[in-house]
Short mmCIF file of C-alpha atoms in Angstrom, two decimals:
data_model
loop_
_atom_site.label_atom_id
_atom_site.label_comp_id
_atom_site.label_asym_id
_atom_site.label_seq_id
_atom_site.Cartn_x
_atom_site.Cartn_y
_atom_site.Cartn_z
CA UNK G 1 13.84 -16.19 -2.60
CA UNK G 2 15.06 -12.72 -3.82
CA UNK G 3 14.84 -11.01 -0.60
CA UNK G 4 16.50 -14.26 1.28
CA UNK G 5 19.73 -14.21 -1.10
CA UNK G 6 20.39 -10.32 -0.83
CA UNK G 7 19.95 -10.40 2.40
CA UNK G 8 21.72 -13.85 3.00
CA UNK G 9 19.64 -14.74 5.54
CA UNK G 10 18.90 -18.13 7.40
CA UNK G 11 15.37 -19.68 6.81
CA UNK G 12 15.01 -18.63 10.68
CA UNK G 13 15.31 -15.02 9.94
CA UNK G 14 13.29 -14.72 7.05
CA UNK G 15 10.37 -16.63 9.00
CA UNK G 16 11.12 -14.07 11.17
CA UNK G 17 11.07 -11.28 8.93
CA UNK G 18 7.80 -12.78 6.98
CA UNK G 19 6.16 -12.44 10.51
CA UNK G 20 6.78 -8.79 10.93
CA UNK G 21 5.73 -8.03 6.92
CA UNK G 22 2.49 -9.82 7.95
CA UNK G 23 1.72 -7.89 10.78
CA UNK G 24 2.73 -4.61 9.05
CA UNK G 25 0.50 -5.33 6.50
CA UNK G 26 -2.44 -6.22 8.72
CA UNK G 27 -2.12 -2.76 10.19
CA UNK G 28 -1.42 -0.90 6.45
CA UNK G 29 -3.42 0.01 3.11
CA UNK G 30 0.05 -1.33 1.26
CA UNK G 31 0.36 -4.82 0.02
CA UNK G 32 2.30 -7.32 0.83
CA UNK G 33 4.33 -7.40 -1.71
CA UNK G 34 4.54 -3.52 -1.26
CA UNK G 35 5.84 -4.08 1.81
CA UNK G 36 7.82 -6.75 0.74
CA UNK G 37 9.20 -4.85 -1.96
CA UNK G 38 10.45 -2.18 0.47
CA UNK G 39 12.19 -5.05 2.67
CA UNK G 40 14.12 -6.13 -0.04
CA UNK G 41 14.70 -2.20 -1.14
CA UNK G 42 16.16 -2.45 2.29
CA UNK G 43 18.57 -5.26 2.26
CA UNK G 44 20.18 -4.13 -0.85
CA UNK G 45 21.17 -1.02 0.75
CA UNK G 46 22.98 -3.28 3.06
CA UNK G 47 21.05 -3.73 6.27
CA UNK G 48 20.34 -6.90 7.60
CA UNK G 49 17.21 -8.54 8.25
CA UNK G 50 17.06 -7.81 11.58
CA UNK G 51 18.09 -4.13 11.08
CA UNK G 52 15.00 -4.16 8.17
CA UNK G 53 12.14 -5.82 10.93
CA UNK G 54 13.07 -2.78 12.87
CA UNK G 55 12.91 -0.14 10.84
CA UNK G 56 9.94 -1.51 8.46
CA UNK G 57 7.12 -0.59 10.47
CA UNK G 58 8.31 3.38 11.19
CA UNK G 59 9.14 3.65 7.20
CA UNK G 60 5.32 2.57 6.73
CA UNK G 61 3.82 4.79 9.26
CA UNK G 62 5.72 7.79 7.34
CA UNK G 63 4.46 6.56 4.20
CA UNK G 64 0.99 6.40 5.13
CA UNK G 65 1.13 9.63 7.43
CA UNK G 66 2.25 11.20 4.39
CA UNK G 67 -0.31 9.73 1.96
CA UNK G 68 3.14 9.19 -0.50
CA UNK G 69 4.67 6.41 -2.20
CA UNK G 70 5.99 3.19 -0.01
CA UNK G 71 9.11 3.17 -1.88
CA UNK G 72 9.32 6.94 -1.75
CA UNK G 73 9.23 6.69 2.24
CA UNK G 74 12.27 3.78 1.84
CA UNK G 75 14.37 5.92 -0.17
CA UNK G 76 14.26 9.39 2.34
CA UNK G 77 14.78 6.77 5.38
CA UNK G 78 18.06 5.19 3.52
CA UNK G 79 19.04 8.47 2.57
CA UNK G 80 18.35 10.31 6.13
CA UNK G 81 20.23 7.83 7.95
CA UNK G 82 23.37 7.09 5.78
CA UNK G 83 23.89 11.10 5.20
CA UNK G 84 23.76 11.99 8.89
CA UNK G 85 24.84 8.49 10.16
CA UNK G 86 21.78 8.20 12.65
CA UNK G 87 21.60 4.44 14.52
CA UNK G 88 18.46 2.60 13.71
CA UNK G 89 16.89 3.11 17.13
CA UNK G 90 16.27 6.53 15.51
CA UNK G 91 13.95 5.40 12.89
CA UNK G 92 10.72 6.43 15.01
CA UNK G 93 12.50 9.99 15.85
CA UNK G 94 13.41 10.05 12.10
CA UNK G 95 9.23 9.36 10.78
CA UNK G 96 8.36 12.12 13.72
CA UNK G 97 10.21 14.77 12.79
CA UNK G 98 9.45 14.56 9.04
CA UNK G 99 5.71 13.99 9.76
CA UNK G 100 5.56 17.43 11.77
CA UNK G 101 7.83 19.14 8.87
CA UNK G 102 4.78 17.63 6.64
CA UNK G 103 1.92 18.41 8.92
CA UNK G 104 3.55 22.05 10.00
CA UNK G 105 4.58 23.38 6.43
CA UNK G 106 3.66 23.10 2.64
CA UNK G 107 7.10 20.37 2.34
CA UNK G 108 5.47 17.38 0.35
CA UNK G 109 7.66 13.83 0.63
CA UNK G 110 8.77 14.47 -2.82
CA UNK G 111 10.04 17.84 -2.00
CA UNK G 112 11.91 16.47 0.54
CA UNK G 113 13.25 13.95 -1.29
CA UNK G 114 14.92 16.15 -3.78
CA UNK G 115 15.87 18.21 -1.23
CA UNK G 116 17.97 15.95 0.53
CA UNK G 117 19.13 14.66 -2.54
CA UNK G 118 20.37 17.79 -3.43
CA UNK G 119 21.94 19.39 -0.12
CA UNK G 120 22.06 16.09 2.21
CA UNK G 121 25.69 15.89 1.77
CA UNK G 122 26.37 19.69 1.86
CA UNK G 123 24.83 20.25 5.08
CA UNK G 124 25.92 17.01 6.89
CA UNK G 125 29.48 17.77 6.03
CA UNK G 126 28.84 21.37 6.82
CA UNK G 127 27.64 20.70 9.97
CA UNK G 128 23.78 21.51 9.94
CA UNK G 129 21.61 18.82 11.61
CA UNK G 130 19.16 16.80 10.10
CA UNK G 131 16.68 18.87 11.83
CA UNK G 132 18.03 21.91 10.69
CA UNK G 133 17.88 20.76 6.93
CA UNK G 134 14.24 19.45 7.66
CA UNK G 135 13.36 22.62 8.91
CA UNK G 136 14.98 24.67 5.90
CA UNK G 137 13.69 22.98 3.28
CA UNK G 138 10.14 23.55 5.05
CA UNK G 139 10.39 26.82 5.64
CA UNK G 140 11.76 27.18 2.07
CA UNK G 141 8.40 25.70 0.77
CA UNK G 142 6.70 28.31 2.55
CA UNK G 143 8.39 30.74 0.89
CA UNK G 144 6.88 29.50 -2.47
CA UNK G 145 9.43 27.53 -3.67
CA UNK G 146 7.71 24.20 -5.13
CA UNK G 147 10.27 22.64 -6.97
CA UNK G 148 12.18 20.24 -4.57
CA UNK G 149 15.13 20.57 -6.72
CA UNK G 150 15.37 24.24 -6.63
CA UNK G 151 15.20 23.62 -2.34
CA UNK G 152 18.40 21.52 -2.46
CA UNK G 153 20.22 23.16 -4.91
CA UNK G 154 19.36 26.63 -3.37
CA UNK G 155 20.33 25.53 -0.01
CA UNK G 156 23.47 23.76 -1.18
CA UNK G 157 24.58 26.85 -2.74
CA UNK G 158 23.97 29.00 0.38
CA UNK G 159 26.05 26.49 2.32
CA UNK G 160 29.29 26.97 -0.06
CA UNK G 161 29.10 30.58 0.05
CA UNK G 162 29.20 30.57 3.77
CA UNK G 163 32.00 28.25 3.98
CA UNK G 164 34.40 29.03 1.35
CA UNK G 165 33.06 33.35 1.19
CA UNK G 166 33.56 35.37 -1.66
CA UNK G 167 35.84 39.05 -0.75
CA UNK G 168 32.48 40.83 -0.66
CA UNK G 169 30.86 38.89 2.00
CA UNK G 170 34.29 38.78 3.56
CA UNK G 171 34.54 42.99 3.46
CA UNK G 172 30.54 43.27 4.43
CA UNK G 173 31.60 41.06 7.48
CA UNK G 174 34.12 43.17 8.47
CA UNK G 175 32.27 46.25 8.59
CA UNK G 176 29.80 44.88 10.97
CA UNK G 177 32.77 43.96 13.34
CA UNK G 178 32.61 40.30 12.64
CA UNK G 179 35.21 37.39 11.41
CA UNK G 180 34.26 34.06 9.82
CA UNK G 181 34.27 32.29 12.93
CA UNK G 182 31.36 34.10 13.59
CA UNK G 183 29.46 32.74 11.09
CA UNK G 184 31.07 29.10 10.85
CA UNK G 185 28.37 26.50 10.28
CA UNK G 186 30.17 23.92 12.44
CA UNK G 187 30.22 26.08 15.22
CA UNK G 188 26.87 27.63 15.27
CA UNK G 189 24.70 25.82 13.23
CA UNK G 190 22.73 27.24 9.95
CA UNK G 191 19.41 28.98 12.44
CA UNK G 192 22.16 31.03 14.37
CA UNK G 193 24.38 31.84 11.83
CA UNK G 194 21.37 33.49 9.93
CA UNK G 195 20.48 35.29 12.81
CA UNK G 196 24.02 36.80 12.66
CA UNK G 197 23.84 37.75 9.24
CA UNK G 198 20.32 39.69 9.85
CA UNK G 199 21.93 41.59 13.01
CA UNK G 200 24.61 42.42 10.50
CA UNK G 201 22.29 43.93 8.12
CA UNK G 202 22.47 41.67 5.74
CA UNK G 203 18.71 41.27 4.31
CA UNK G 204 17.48 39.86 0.77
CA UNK G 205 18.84 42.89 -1.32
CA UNK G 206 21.83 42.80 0.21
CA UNK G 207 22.39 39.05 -0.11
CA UNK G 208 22.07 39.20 -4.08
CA UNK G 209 25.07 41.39 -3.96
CA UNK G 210 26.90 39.13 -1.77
CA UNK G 211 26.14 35.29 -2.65
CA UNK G 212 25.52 33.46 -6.22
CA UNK G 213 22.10 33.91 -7.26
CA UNK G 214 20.69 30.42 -6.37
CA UNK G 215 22.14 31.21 -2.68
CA UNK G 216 20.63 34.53 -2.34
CA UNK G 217 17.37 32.81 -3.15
CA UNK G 218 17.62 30.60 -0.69
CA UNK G 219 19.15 32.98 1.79
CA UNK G 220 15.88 35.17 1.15
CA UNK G 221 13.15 32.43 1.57
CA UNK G 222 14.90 31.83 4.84
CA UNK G 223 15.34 35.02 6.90
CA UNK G 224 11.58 36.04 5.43
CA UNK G 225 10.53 32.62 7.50
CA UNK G 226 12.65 32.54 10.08
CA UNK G 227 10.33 32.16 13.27
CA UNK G 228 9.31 28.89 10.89
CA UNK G 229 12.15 27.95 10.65
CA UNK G 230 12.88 28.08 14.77
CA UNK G 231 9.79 27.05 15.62
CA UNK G 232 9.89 23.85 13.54
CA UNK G 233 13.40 22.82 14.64
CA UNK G 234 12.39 23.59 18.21
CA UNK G 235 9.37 21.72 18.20
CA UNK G 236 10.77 18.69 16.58
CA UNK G 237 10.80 15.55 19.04
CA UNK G 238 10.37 11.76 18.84
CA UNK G 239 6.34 12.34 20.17
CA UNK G 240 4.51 9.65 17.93
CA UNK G 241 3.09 11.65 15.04
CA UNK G 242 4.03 9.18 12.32
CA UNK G 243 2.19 6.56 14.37
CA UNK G 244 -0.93 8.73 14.67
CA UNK G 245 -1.03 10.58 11.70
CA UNK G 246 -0.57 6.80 10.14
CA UNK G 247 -3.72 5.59 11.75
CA UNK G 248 -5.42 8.05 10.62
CA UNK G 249 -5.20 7.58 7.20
CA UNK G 250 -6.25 3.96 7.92
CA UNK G 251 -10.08 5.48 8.98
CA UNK G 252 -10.83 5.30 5.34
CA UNK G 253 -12.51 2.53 3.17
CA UNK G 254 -9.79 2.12 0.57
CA UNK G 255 -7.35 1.64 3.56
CA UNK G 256 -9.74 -0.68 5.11
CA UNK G 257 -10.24 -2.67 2.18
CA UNK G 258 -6.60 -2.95 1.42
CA UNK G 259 -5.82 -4.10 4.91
CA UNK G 260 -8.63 -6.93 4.60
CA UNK G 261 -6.58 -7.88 1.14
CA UNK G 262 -3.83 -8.53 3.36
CA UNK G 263 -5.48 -10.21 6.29
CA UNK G 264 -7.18 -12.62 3.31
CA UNK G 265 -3.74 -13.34 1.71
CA UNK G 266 -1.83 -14.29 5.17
CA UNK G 267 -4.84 -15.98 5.77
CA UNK G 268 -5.02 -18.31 2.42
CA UNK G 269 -0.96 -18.92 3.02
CA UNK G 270 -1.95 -20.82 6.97
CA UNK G 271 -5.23 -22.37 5.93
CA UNK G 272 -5.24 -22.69 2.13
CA UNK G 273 -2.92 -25.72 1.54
CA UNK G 274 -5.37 -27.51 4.15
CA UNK G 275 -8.68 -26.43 2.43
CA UNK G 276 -7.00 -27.40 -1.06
CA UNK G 277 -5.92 -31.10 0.02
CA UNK G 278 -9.13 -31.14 1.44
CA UNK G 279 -11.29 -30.32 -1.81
CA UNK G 280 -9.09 -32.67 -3.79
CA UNK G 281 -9.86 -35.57 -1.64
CA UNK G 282 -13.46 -34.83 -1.84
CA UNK G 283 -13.30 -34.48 -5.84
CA UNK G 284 -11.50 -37.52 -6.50
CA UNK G 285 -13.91 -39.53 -4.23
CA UNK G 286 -16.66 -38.06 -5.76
CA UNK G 287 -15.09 -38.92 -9.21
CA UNK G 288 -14.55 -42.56 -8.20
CA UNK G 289 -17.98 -42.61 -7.30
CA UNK G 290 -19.47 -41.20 -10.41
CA UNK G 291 -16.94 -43.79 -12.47
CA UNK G 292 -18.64 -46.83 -10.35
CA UNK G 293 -22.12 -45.29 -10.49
CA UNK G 294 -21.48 -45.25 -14.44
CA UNK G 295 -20.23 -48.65 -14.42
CA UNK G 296 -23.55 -49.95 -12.57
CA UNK G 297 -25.67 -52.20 -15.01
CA UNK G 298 -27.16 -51.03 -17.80
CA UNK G 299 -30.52 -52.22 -16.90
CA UNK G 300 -30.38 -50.31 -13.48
CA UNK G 301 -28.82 -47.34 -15.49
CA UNK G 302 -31.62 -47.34 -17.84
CA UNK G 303 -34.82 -47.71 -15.29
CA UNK G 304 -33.09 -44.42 -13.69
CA UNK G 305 -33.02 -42.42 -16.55
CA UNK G 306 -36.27 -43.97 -18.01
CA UNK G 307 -38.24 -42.51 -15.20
CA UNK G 308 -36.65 -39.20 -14.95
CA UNK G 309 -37.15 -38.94 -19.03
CA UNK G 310 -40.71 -39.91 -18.61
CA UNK G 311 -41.53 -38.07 -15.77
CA UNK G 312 -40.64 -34.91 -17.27
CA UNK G 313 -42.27 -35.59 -20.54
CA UNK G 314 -45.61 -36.78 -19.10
CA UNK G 315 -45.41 -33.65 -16.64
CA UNK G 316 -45.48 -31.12 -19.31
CA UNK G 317 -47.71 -32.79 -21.89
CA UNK G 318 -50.46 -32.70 -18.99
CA UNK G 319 -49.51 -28.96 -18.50
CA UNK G 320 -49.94 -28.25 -22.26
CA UNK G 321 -53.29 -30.26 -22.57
CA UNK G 322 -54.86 -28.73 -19.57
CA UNK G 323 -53.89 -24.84 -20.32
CA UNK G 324 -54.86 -25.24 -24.32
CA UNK G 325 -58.87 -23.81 -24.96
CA UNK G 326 -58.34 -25.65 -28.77
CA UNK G 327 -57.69 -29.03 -27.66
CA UNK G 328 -61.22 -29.08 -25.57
CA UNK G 329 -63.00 -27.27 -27.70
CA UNK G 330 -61.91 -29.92 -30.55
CA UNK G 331 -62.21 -33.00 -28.52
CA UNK G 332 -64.86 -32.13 -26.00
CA UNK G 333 -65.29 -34.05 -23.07
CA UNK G 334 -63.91 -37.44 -24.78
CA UNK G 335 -60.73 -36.28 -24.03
CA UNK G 336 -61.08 -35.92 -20.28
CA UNK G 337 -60.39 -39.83 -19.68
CA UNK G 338 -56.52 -39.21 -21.97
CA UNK G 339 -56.32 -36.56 -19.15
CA UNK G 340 -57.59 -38.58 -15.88
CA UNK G 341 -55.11 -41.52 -17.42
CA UNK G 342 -52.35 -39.01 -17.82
CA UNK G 343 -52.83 -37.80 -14.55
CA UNK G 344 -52.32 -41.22 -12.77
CA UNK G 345 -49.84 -41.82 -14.27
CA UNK G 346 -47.85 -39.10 -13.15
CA UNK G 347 -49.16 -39.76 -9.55
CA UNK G 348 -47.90 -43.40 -9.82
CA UNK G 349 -44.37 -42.59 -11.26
CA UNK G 350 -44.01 -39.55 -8.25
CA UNK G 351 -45.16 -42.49 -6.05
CA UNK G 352 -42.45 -44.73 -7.70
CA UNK G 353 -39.65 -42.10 -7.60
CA UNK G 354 -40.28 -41.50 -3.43
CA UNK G 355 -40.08 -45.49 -3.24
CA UNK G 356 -36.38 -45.46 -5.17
CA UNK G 357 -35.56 -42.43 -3.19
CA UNK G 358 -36.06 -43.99 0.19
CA UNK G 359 -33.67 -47.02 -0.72
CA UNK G 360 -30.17 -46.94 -0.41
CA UNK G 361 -29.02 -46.31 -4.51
CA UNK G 362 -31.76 -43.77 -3.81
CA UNK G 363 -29.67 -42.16 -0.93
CA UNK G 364 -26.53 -42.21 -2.20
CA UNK G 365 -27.56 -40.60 -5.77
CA UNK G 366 -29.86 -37.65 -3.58
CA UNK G 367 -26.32 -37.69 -1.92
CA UNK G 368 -23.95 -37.34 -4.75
CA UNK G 369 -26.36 -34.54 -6.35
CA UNK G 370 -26.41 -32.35 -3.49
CA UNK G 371 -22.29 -32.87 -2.38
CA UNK G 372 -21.79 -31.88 -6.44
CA UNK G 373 -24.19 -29.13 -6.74
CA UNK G 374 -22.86 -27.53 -3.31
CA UNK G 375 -18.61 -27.84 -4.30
CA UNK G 376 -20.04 -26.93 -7.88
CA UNK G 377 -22.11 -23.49 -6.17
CA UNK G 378 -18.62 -23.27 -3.95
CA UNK G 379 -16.26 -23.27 -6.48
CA UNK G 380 -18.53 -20.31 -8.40
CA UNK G 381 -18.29 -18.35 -5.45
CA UNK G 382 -15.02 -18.71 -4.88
CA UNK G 383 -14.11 -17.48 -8.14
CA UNK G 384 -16.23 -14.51 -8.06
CA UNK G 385 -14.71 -13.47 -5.19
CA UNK G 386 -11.21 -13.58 -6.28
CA UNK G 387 -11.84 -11.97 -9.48
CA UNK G 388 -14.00 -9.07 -7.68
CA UNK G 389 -10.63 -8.97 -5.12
CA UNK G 390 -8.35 -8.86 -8.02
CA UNK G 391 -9.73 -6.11 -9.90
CA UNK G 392 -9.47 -4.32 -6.56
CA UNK G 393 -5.94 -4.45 -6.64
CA UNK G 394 -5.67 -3.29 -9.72
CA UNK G 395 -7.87 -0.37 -9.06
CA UNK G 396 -6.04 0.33 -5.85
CA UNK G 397 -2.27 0.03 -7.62
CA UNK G 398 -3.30 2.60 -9.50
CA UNK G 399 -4.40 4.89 -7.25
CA UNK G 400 -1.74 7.97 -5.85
CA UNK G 401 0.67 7.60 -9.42
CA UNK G 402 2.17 10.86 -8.86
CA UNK G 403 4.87 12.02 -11.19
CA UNK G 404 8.37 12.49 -9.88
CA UNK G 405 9.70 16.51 -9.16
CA UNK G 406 12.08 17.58 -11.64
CA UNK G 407 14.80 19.85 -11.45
CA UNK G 408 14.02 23.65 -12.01
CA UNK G 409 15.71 25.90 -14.23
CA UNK G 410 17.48 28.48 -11.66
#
């Protein structure tokens, strides 16, 4: 109901949108209510349910390539395509390219994150590409920079200083023959404009004398990983990593498990209002049985539980006389005839108790006992099961609780 008034949605769409969360999940380690958490994550940021079905399933495949956080994938998506103002149709280009910045560097999600966090609006508005900025921030990492927040505000910092340059950089500039166009962002992009400064002489020393600190950081990390930094945003294209780097993470029994959590919950949803109408109609004809069966006669109530109470009773009194050495030893062989009589007697009530049970009462009570003790076995069963599949949610929430980066002092 949540998820249907954010999004104001039509019970049409949301069946429709319930259909793609189910099929994510069957193909995903996450829950369902993960995944439905995400959706709604989603249509509070403002996109519509058919805008969420279509990104949903690339936002999972990152998450899973990544081995991070569901929610931590929704968030970078959100914030990827707002800052740059991508079109949805780039969500699977979007899940690549950070899956080969993962898979082809030491960036972690939550590095990147932060990163974009901290310089996602700098560098979109100073015209470096997303790619560019992916690439940074993994070459960056490379560099031994850990702290995601010391990546964006770093590389934020570097940004100002070539846009609005102090007189030093402006005089260094101009003794290497060279004007600010030459090094405009918009123009040229951040990998070219660094490849200016180098040819200008301009290396790590020289950088601290020429930016703020955090910038000459920054500036450092980069030109001492450049060919990283080329080959990464070179290499980056829309070539199906997420998807494959996503399944396999799912060759794994906790993934496996998870998925068959989600495959049993769709599947209770279709068949389990049936099964439970069912079982109600069999219990409450089985309890309007057992109410006539107890309203039956008292006489024909009695002889029934007469001859189970006796036949139990005589059965183990003969098994107690015939296994004690003291009672024949103290009654000698006058008390074989007690035994012979006891003996027929439980022959004639076994032959008695085939007789009732080939009647119809007979039938219908050998009936009733086997219907009870099989829902009764079910129902144990049942119970098990869900309580075993519980506590494996539980253990599987808690698996991957990874704290969140924080900022680094400079």
């Amino acid at each position: 109901a949540t998820l249907k008034a954010i999004s104001n949605s039509t019970d049409g769409q949301m069946a429709a949108l319930s259909k793609t969360i189910k099929e994510v999940g069957q193909n995903s380690s996450y829950s369902l209510r993960e995944i439905s958490g995400a959706a709604t994550t989603l249509a509070q940021a403002g996109y519509t349910v058919s805008e969420v079905a279509k990104v949903l399933p690339d936002i999972t495949n990152l998450a899973l390539a990544s081995g991070s956080e569901l929610q931590t994938s929704v968030d970078i998506f959100s914030s990827v395509l707002t800052v740059f103002d991508m079109n949805l149709t780039e969500s699977s280009y979007v899940a690549d390219v950070l899956t080969q910045a993962l898979n082809g560097s030491k960036l972690s999600m939550d590095q990147f994150a932060l990163g974009i966090q901290y310089a996602g609006n700098a560098a979109a508005q100073g015209g470096v590409s997303f790619e560019e900025l992916t690439a940074a921030l993994g070459a960056m990492s490379n560099a031994g920079i850990r702290s995601g927040s010391t990546l964006g505000t770093g590389l934020t910092a570097l940004l100002q200083d070539l846009q609005a340059p102090s007189e030093k950089f402006r005089a260094a500039l101009d003794e290497q023959g060279l004007s600010l166009s030459d090094v405009d962002l918009k123009t040229h992009g951040l990998i070219d404009v660094l490849d200016t400064l180098q040819r200008a002489q301009i290396d790590s020393s020289k950088a601290f004398e020429l930016f703020d600190t955090r910038a000459a950081r920054a500036y450092s990390a980069l030109i001492n990983n450049q060919e990283l930094l080329k080959v990464m945003e070179s290499n980056f294209s829309e070539n199906g990593a997420a998807a494959a780097a996503a399944a396999g993470q799912m060759d794994t029994l906790i993934a496996q498990l998870n998925r068959l959590g989600n495959a049993a919950v769709d599947f209770t949803s279709v068949f389990g209002a049936p099964v439970i109408m069912a079982l109600k109609a069999v219990f409450s004809g089985l309890a309007d049985l057992l109410t006539g069966l107890a309203g039956a006669p008292a006489a024909m109530r009695g002889v029934i539980s007469g001859f189970a109470t006796l036949g139990v009773a005589l059965a183990l009194f003969q098994r107690q006389l015939l296994s004690s050495t003291v009672t024949f030893s103290v009654l000698g062989g006058s008390f074989i005839p007690l035994l012979t009589g006891i003996g027929r007697a439980i022959v004639a009530f076994r032959a008695l108790t085939v007789a009732l049970l080939t009647t119809p009462i007979g039938w219908l009570i050998t009936g009733v006992a086997a219907v009870v003790g099989a829902i009764t076995y079910l129902t144990g069963a049942t119970e098990r099961a869900r309580n075993a599949a519980e506590k494996f949610r539980e253990a599987a929430a808690e698996e991957g609780n990874d704290g969140d980066d924080q900022p680094d002092d400079p």
